[in-house]
mmCIF file of C-alpha atoms in Angstrom:
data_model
loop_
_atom_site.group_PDB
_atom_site.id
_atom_site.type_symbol
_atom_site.label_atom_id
_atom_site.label_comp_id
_atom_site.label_asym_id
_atom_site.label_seq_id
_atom_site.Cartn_x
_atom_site.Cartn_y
_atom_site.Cartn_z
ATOM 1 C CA UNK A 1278 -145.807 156.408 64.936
ATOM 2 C CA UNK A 1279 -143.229 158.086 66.944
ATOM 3 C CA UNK A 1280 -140.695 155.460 67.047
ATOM 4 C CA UNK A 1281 -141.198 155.443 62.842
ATOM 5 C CA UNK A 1282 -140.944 159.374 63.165
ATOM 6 C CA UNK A 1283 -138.200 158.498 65.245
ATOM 7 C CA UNK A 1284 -135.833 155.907 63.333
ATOM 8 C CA UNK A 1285 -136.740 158.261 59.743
ATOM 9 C CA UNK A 1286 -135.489 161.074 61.352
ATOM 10 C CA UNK A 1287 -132.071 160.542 59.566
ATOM 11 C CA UNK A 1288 -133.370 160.405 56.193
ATOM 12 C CA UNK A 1289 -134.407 162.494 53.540
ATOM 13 C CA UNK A 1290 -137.877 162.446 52.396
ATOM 14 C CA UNK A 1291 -136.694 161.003 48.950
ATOM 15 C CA UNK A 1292 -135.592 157.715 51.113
ATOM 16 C CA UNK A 1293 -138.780 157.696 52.994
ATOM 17 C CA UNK A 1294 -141.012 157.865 49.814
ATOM 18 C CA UNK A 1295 -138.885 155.202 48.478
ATOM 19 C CA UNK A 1296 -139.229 152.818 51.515
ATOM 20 C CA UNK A 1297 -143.084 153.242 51.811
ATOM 21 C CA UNK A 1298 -142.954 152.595 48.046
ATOM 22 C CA UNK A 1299 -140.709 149.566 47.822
ATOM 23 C CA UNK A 1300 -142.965 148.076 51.050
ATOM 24 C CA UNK A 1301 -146.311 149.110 49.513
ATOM 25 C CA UNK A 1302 -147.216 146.012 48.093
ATOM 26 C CA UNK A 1303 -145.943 143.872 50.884
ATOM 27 C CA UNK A 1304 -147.653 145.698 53.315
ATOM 28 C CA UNK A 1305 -151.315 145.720 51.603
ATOM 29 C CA UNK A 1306 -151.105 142.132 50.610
ATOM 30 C CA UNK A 1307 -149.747 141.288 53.991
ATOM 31 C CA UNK A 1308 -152.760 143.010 56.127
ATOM 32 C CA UNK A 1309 -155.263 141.736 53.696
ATOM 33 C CA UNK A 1310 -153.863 138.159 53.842
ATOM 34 C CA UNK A 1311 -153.967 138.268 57.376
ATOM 35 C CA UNK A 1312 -157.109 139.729 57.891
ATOM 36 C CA UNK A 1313 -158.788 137.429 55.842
ATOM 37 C CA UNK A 1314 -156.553 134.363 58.226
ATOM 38 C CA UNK A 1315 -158.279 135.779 61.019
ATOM 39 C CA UNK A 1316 -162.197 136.353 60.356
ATOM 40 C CA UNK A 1317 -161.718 133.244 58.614
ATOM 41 C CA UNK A 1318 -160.643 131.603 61.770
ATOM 42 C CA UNK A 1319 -163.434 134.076 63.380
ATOM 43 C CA UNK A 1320 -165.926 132.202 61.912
ATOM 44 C CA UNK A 1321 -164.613 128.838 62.578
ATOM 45 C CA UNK A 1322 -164.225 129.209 66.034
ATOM 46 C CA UNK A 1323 -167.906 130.915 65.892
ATOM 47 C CA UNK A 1324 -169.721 127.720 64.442
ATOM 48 C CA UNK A 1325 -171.624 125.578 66.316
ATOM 49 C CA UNK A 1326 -170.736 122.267 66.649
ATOM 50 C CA UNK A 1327 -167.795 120.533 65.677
ATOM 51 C CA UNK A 1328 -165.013 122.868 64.501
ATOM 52 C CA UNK A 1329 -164.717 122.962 60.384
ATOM 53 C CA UNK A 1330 -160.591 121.491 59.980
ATOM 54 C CA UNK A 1331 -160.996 123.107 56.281
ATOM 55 C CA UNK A 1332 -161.898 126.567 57.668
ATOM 56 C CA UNK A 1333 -159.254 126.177 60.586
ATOM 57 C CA UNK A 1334 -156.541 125.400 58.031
ATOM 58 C CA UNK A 1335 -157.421 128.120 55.276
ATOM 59 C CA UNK A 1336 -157.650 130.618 58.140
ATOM 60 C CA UNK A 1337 -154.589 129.649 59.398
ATOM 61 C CA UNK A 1338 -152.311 129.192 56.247
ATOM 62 C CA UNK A 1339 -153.906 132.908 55.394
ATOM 63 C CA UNK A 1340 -153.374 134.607 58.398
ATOM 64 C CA UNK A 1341 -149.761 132.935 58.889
ATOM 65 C CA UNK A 1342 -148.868 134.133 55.070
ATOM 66 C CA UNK A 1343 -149.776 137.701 55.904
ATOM 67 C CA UNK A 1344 -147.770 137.241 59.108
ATOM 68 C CA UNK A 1345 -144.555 136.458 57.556
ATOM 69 C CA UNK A 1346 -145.252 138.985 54.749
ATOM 70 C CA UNK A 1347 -145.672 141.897 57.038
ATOM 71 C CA UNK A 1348 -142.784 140.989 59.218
ATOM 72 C CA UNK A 1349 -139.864 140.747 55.760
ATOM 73 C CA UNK A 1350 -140.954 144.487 55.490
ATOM 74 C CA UNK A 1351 -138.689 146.851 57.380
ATOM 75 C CA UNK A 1352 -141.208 150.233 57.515
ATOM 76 C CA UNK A 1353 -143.049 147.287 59.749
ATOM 77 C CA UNK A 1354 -139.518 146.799 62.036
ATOM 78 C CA UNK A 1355 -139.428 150.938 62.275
ATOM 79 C CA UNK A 1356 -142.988 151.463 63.267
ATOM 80 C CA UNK A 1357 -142.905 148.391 66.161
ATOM 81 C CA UNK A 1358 -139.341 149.200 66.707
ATOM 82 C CA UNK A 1359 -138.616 145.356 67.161
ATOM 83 C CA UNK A 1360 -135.267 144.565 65.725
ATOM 84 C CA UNK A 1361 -134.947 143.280 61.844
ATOM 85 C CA UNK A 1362 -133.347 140.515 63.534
ATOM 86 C CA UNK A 1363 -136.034 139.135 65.725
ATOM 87 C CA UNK A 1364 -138.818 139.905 63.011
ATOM 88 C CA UNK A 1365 -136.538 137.312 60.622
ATOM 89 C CA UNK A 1366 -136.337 135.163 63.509
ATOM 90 C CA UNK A 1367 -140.039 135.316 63.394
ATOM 91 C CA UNK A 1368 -140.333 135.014 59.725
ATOM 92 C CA UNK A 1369 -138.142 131.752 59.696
ATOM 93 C CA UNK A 1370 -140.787 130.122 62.598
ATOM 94 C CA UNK A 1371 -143.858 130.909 60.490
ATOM 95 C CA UNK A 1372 -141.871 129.106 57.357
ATOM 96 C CA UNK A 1373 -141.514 125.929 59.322
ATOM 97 C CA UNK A 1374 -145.285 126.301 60.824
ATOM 98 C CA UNK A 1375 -147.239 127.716 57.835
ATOM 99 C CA UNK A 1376 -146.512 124.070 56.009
ATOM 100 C CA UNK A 1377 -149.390 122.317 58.168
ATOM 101 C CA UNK A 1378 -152.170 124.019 57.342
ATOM 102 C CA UNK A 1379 -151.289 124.872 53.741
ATOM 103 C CA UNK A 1380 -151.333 120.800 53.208
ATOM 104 C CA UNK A 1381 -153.520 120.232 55.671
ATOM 105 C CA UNK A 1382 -155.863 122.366 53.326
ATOM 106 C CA UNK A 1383 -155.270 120.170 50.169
ATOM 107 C CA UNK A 1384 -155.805 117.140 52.713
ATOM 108 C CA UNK A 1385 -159.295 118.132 53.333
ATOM 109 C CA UNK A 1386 -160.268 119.761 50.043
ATOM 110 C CA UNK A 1387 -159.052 116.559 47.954
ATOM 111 C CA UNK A 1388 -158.771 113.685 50.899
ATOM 112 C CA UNK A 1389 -156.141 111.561 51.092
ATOM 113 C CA UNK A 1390 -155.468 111.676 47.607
ATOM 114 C CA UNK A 1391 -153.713 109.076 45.441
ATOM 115 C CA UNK A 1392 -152.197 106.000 47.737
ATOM 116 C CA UNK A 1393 -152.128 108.564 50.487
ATOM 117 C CA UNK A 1394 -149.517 110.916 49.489
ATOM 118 C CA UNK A 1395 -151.309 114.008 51.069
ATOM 119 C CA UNK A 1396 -151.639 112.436 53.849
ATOM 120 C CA UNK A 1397 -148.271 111.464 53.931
ATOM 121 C CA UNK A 1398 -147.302 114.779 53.176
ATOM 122 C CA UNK A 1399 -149.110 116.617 56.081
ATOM 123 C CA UNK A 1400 -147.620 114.214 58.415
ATOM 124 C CA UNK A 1401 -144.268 114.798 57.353
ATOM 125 C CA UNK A 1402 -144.322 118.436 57.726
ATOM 126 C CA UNK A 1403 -146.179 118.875 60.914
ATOM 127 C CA UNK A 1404 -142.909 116.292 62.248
ATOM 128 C CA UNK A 1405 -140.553 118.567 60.037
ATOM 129 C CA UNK A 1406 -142.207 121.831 61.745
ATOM 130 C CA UNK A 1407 -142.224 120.356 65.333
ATOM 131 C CA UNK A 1408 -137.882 119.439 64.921
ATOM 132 C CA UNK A 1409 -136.893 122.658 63.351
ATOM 133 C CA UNK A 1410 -138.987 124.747 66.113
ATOM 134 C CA UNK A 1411 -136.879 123.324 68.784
ATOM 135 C CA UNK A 1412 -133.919 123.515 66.564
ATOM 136 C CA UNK A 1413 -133.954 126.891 65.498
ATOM 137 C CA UNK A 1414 -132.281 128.295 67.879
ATOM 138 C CA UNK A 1415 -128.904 126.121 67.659
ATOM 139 C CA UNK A 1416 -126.121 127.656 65.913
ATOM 140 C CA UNK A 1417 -125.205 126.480 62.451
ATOM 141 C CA UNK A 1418 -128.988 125.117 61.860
ATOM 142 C CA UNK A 1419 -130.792 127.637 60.511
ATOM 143 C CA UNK A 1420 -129.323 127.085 57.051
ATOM 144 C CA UNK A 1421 -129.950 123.247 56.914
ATOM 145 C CA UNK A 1422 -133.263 123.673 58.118
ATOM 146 C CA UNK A 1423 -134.563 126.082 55.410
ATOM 147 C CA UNK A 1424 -132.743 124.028 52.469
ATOM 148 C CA UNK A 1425 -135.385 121.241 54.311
ATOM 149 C CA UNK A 1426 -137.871 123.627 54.335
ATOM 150 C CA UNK A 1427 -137.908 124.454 50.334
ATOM 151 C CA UNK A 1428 -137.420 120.478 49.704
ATOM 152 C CA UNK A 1429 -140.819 120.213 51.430
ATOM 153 C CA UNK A 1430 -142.571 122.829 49.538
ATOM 154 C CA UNK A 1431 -141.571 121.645 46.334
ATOM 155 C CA UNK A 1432 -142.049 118.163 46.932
ATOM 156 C CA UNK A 1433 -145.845 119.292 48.869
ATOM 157 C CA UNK A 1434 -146.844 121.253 46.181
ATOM 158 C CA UNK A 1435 -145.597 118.457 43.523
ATOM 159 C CA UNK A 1436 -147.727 116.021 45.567
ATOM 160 C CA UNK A 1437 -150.692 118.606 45.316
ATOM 161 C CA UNK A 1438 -150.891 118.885 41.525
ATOM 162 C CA UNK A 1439 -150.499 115.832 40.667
ATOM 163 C CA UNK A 1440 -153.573 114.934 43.129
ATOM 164 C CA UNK A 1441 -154.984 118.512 41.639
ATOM 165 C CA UNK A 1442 -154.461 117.467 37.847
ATOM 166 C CA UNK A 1443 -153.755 113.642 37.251
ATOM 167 C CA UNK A 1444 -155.463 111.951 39.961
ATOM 168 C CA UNK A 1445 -158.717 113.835 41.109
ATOM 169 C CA UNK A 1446 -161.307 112.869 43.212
ATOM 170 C CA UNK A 1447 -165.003 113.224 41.668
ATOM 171 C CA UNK A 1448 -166.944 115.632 42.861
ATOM 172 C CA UNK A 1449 -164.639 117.753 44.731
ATOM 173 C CA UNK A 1450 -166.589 121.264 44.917
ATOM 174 C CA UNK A 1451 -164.696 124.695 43.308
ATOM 175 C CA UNK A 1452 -162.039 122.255 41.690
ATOM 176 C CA UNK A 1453 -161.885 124.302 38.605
ATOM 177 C CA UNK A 1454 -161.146 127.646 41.160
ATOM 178 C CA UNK A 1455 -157.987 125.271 42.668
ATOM 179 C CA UNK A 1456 -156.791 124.228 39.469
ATOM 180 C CA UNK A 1457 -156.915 128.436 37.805
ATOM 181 C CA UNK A 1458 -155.469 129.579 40.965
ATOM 182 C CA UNK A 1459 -152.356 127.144 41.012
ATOM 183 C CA UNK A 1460 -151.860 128.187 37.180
ATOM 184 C CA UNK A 1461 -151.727 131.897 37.630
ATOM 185 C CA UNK A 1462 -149.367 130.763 41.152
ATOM 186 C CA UNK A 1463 -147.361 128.865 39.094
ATOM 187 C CA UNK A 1464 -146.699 131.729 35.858
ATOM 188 C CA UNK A 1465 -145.708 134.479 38.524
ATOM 189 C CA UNK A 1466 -143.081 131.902 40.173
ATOM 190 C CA UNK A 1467 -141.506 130.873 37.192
ATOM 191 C CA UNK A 1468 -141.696 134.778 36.405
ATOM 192 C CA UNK A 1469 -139.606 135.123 39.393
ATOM 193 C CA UNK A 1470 -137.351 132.933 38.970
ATOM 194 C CA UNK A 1471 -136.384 133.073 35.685
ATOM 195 C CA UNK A 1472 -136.156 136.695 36.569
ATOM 196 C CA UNK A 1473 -133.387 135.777 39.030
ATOM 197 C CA UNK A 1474 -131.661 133.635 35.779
ATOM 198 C CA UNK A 1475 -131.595 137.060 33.927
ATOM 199 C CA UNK A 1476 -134.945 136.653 31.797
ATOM 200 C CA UNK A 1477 -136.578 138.897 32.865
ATOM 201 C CA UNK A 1478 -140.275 139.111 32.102
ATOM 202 C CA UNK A 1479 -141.440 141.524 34.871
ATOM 203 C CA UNK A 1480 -140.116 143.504 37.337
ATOM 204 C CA UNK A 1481 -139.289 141.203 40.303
ATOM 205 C CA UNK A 1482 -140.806 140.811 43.694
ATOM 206 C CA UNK A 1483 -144.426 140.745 42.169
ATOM 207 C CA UNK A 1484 -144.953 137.084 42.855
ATOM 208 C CA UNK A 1485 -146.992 137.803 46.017
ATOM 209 C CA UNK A 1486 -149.728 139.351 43.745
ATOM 210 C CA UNK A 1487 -149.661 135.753 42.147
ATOM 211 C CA UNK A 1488 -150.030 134.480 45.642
ATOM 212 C CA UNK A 1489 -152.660 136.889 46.766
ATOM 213 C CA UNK A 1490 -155.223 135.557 43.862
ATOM 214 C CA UNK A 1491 -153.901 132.155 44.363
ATOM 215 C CA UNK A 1492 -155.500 132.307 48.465
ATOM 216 C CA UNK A 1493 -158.812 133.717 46.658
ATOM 217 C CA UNK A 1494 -159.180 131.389 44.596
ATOM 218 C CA UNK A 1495 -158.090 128.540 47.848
ATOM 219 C CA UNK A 1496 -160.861 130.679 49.759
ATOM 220 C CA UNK A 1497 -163.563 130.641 47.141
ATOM 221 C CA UNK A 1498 -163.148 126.365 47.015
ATOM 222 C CA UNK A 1499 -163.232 126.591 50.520
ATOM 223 C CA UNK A 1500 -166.163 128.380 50.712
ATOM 224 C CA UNK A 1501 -167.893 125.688 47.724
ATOM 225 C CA UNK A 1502 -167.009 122.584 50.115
ATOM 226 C CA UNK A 1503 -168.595 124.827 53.728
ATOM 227 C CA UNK A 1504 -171.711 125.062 51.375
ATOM 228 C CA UNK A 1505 -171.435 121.892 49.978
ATOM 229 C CA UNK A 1506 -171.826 120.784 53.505
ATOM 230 C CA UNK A 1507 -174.279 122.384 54.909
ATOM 231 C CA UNK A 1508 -176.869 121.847 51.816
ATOM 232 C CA UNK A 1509 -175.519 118.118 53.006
ATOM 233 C CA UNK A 1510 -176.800 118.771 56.653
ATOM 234 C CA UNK A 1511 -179.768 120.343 55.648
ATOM 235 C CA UNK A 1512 -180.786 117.258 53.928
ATOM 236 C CA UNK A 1513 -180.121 115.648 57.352
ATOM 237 C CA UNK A 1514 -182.142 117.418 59.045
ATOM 238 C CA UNK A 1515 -185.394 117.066 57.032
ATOM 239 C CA UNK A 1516 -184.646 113.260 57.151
ATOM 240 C CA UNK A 1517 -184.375 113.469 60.537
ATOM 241 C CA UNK A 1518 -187.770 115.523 60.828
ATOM 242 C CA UNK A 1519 -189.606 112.937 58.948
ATOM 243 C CA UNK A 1520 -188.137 110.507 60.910
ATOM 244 C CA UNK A 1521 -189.479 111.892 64.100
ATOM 245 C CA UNK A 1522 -193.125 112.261 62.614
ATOM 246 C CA UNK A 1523 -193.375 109.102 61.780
ATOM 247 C CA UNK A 1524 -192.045 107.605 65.232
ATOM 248 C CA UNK A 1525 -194.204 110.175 66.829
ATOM 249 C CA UNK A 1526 -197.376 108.704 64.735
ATOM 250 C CA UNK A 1527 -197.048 105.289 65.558
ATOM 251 C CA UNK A 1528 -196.734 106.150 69.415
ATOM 252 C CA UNK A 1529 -200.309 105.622 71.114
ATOM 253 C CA UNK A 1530 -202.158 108.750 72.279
ATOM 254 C CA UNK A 1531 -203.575 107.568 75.386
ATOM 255 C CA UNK A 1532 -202.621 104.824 78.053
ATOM 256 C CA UNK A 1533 -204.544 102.153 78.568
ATOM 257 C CA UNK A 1534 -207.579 102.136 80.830
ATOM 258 C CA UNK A 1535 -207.875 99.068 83.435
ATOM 259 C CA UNK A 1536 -209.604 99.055 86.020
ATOM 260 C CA UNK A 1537 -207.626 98.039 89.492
ATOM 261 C CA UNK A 1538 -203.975 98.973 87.475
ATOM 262 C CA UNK A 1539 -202.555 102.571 86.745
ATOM 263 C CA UNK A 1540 -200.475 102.667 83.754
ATOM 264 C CA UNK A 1541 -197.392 105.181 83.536
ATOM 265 C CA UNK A 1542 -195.496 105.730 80.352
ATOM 266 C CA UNK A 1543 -192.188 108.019 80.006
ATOM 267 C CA UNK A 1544 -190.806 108.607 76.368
ATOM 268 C CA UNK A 1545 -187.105 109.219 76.086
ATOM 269 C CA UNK A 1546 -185.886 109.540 72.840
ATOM 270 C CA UNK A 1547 -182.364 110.412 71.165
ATOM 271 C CA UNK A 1548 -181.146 113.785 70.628
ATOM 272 C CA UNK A 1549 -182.647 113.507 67.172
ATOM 273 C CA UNK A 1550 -184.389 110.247 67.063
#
């Protein structure tokens, strides 16, 4: 607080009201985003058993987008006092990274998906994401790598729909939450950018409100499939009780008595079975 006391110190209130304003909504979105990221990732980590990849990648994709949100607003770089230029630097490594869990999301919510393509597609951006992180820091190749960056996108989030819309998988739980969410995503982007051609629907710069309901509605399909699953192990389980009684029935309940020989018996079954 003092270094934001500090750095305001040289403007009037009218341009400190105006910068709290202008980085409202990119500082609410961004702490929700990213506190959703991390109980999200909370709860993964607190599961027993095998860790939950769909969980790990929501919580990660959420908590990365609230990252890079918080860090493009500059009441964030006068509060920290961490220069604008590291906090881009830092905004530009979380653009290359964020790409592996946001497909490796779609991976596990839809599989492989048609001949393979998300699979593909998560491959090629966690190699595209391990290059430009050792890259970055070479003059002259931040620009190449972030035209490379938006290629990706556009060609990941091509592959997505088409997996999302023309080439489902049956019985893919909170489908119809996916397919709203990437609608509404998808009006507020093209709201942006025509905004940028001069048609303006909207005032600009609201496309992260677009975004925000677009990760509820990823969370809320997340959250089908974790059910899904467990009402799947549950199942399990009472198979696997059954299973036991009737193994345990068949076992005898007493050893055999003969005289001049002492029997011993010692049961050792599977973890389940």
């Amino acid at each position: 607080m003092f270094l934001f006391l500090q750095a305001v110190a040289g403007m009037t209130e009218a341009d400190v009201r105006a910068l709290l304003r202008g980085n409202a909504e990119g500082l609410i979105f961004g702490v929700l985003l990213f506190a959703v990221g991390v109980a999200v990732l909370a709860l993964c980590f607190s599961r027993r058993g095998a860790i939950d990849l769909l969980l790990l990648a929501f919580g990660g994709f959420s908590a990365l987008y609230g990252l890079r949100l918080l860090a493009g607003q500059r009441t964030i770089a006068l509060v920290t006092g961490l220069p604008e230029q590291a906090l881009r630097a830092l905004s530009s490594y979380i653009s290359y990274v964020i790409l592996v869990p946001a497909f490796g999301f779609w991976e596990r919510m839809l599989g492989p998906g048609w001949k393979s393509t998300l699979r593909v597609v998560v491959w090629l951006t966690a190699g595209f994401a391990a290059i430009a992180l050792l890259l970055e820091g070479v003059p002259g190749a931040h620009g190449g790598l972030m035209v490379v960056n938006n290629v990706l996108v556009i060609l990941g989030l091509g592959v997505a729909m088409l997996n999302l819309f023309v080439f489902p998988p049956a019985g893919v739980p909170g489908i119809g939450a996916l397919r709203f969410g990437s609608v509404v995503l998808g009006v507020f982007a093209l709201g942006e950018n025509l905004a940028g051609l001069g048609f303006r629907i909207w005032p600009a710069g609201h496309e992260v409100i677009g975004f925000f309901f677009f990760t509820c509605c990823l969370g809320y399909a997340a959250a089908m499939r974790v059910a899904a699953n467990e009402k799947k192990l549950v199942a399990i389980e009472a198979e696997l009780e059954m299973a036991r009684r009737i193994q345990s029935s068949i076992l005898p309940r007493q050893t055999p008595e003969i005289p001049g020989l002492d029997v011993a018996v010692r049961y050792l079954p599977a973890a389940s079975v």
